[in-house]
mmCIF file of C-alpha atoms in Angstrom:
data_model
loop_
_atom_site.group_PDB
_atom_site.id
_atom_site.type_symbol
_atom_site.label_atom_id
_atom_site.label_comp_id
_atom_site.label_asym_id
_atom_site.label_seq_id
_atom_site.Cartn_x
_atom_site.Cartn_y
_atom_site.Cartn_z
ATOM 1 C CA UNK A 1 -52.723 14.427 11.588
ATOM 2 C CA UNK A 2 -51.078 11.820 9.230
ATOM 3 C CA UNK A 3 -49.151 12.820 6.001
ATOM 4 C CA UNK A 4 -50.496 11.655 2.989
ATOM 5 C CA UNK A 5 -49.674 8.077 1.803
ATOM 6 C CA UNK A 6 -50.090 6.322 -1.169
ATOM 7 C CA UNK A 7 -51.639 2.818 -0.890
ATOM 8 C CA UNK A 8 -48.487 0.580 -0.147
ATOM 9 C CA UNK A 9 -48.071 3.007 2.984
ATOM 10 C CA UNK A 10 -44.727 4.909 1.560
ATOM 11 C CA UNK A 11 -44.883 8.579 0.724
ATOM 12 C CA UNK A 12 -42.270 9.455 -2.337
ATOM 13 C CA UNK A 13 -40.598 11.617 -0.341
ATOM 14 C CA UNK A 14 -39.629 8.866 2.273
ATOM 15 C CA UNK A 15 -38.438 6.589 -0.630
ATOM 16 C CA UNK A 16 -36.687 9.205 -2.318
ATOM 17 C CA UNK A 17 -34.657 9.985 0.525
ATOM 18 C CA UNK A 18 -33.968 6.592 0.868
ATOM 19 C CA UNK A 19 -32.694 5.861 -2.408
ATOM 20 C CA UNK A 20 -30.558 8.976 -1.684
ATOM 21 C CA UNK A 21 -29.086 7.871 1.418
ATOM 22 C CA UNK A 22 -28.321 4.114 -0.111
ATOM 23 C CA UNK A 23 -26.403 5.714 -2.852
ATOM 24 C CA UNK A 24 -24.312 7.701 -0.090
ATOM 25 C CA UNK A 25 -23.633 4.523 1.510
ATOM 26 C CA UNK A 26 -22.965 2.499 -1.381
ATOM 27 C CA UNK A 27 -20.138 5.372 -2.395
ATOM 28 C CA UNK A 28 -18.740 5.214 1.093
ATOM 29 C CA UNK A 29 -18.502 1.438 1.008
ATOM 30 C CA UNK A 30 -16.945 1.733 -2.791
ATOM 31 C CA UNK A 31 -14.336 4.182 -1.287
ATOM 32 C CA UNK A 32 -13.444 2.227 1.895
ATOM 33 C CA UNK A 33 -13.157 -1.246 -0.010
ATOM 34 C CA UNK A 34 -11.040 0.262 -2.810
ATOM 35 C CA UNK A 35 -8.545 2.236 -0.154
ATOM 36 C CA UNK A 36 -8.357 -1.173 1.826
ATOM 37 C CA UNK A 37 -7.638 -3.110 -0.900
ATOM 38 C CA UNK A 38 -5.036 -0.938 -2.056
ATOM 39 C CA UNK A 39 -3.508 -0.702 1.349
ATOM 40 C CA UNK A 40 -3.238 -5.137 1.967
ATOM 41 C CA UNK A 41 -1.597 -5.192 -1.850
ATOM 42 C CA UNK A 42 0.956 -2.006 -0.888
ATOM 43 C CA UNK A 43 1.774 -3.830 2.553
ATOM 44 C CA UNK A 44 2.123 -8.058 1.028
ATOM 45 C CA UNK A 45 4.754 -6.776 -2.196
ATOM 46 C CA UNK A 46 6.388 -4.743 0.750
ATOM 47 C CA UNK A 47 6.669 -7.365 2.877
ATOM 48 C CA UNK A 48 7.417 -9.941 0.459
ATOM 49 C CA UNK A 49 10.356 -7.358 -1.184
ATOM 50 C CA UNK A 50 11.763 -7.106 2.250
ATOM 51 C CA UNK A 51 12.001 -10.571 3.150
ATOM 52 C CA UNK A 52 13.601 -11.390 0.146
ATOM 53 C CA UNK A 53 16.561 -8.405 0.589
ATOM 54 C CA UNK A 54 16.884 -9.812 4.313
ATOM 55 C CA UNK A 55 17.339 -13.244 2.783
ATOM 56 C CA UNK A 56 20.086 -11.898 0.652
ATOM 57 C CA UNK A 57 21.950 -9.935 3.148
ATOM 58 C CA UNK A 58 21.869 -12.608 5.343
ATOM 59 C CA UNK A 59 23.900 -14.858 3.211
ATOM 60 C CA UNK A 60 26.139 -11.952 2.556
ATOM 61 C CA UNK A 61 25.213 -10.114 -0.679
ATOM 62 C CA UNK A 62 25.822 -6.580 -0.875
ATOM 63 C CA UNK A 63 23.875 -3.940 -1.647
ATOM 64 C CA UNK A 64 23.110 -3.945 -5.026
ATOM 65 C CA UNK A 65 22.295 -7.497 -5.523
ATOM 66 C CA UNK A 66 20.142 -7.275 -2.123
ATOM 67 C CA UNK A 67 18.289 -4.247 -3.613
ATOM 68 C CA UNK A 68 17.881 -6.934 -7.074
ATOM 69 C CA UNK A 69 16.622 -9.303 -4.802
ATOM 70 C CA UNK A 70 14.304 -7.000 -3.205
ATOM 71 C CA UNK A 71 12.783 -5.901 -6.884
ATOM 72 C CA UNK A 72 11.616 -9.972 -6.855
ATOM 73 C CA UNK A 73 8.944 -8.906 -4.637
ATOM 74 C CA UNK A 74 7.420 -7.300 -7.085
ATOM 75 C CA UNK A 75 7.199 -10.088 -9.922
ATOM 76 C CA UNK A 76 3.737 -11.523 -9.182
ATOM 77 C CA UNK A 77 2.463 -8.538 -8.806
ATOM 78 C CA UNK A 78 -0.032 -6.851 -12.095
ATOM 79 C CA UNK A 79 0.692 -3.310 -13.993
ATOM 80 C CA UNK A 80 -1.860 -1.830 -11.826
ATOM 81 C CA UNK A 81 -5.674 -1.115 -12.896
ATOM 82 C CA UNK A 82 -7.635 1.939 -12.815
ATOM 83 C CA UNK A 83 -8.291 2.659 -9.007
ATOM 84 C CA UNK A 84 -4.850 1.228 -7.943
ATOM 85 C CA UNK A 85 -1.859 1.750 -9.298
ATOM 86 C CA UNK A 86 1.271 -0.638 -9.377
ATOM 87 C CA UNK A 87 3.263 -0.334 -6.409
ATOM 88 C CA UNK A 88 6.701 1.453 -6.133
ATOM 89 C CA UNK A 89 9.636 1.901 -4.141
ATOM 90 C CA UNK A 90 10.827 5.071 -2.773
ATOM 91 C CA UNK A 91 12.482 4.439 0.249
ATOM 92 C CA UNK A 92 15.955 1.397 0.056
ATOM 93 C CA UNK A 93 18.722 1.345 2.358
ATOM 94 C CA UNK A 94 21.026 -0.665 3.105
ATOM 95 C CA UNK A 95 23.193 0.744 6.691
ATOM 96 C CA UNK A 96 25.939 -1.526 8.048
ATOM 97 C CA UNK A 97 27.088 0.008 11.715
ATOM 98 C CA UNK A 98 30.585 1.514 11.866
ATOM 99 C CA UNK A 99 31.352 -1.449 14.111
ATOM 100 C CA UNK A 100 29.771 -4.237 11.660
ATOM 101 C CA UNK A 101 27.746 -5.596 14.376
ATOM 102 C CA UNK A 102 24.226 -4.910 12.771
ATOM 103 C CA UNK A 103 22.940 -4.559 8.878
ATOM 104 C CA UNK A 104 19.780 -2.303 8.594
ATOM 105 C CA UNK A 105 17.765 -2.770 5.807
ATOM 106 C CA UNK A 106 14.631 -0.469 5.456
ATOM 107 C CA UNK A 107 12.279 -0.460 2.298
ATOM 108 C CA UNK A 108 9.392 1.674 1.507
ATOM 109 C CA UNK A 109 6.671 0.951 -0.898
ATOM 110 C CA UNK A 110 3.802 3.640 -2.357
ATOM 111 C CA UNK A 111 0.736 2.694 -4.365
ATOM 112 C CA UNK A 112 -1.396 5.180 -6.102
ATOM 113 C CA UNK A 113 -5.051 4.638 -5.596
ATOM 114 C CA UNK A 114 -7.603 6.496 -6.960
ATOM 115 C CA UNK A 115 -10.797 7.406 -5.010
ATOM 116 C CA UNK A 116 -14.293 6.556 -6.557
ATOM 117 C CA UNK A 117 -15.938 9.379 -4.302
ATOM 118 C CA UNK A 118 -13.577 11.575 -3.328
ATOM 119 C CA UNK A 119 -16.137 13.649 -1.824
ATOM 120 C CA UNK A 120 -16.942 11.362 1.128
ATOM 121 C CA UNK A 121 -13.166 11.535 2.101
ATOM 122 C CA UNK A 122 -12.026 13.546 4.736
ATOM 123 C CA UNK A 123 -8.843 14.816 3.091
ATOM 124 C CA UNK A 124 -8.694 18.209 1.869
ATOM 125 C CA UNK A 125 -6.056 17.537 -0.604
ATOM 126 C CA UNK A 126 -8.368 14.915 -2.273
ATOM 127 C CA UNK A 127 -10.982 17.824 -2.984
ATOM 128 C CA UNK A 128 -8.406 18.975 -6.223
ATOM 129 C CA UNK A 129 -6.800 16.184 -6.741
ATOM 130 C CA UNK A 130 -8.240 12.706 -6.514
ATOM 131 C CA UNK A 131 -5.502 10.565 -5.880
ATOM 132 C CA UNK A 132 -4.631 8.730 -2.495
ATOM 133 C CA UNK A 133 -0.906 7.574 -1.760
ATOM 134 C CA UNK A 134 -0.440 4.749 0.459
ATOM 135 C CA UNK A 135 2.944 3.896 2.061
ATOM 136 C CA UNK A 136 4.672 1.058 4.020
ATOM 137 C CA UNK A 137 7.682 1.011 5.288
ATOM 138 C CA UNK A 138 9.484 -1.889 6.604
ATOM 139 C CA UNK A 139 12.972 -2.356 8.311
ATOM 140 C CA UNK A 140 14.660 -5.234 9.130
ATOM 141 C CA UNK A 141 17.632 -5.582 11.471
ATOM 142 C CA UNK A 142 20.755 -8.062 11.357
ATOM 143 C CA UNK A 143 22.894 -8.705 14.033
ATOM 144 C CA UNK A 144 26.751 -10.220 13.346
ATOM 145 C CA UNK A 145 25.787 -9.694 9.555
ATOM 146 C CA UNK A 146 28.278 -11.898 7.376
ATOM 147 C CA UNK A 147 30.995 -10.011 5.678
ATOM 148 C CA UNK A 148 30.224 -8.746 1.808
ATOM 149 C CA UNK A 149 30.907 -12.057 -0.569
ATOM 150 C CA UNK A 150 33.620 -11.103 -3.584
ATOM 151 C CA UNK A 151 31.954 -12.901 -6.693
ATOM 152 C CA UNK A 152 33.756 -12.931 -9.850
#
């Protein structure tokens, strides 16, 4: 026994649960391109702040001026728009062995993203509150770091 059909061959309930399923999918793709973008932006001002601290410690800066040299990695970067915020740091250290042999330099970035559909996310946290927090962390190791310069 066939189902009843209009004359193009599509009952409303197939095309209705089509629709549905499109708009599920569309959400799903909003929600992984916006969480994907956020994470590439979070990881390039990371990795540009840390290569630009490394660059300073390794001609001998110490740690304030390498932590103002890190903050240049976040110059071309925008105030942030609605689904992601602007990035921020909340890990910086700057760890020179007891012996002086190596310079550690770690740096953390997190960016605030919020989810279109935080339904379709498989976080329970999301549920209340919408808002995903995406971290890097980078470290970078010197070895026979150059003593601290004295500027005047």
């Amino acid at each position: 026994m066939s189902a009843n059909r209009n004359s193009t061959g599509q009952s409303v309930v197939e095309i209705g649960i089509s629709v549905f399923l499109l708009i599920i999918l569309s959400l799903v793709i909003a929600n992984i391109f916006v969480i994907s973008k956020a994470q590439t932006y979070n990881e390039r001002v990371c990795r540009d702040s840390i290569l630009l601290a490394g660059k300073a410690a390794l001609d001998g800066k110490d740690s304030n001026k390498v932590f103002k040299a890190a903050t240049g990695g976040m110059e071309n970067c925008g105030m942030g728009g609605f689904f992601i915020r602007r990035p921020e740091y909340t890990i910086f250290s700057d760890d020179i062995t007891k012996d002086t042999t190596e310079r550690i330099l770690k740096l953390q970035t997190r960016t605030k993203v919020l989810v279109p559909c935080p339904v379709l996310v498989l976080d329970a946290g999301l549920s209340t509150n919408p808002i995903l927090e995406v971290k890097t962390t980078y470290t970078y190791k010197i070895k026979n770091p150059k003593p601290f310069k004295s500027e005047r």
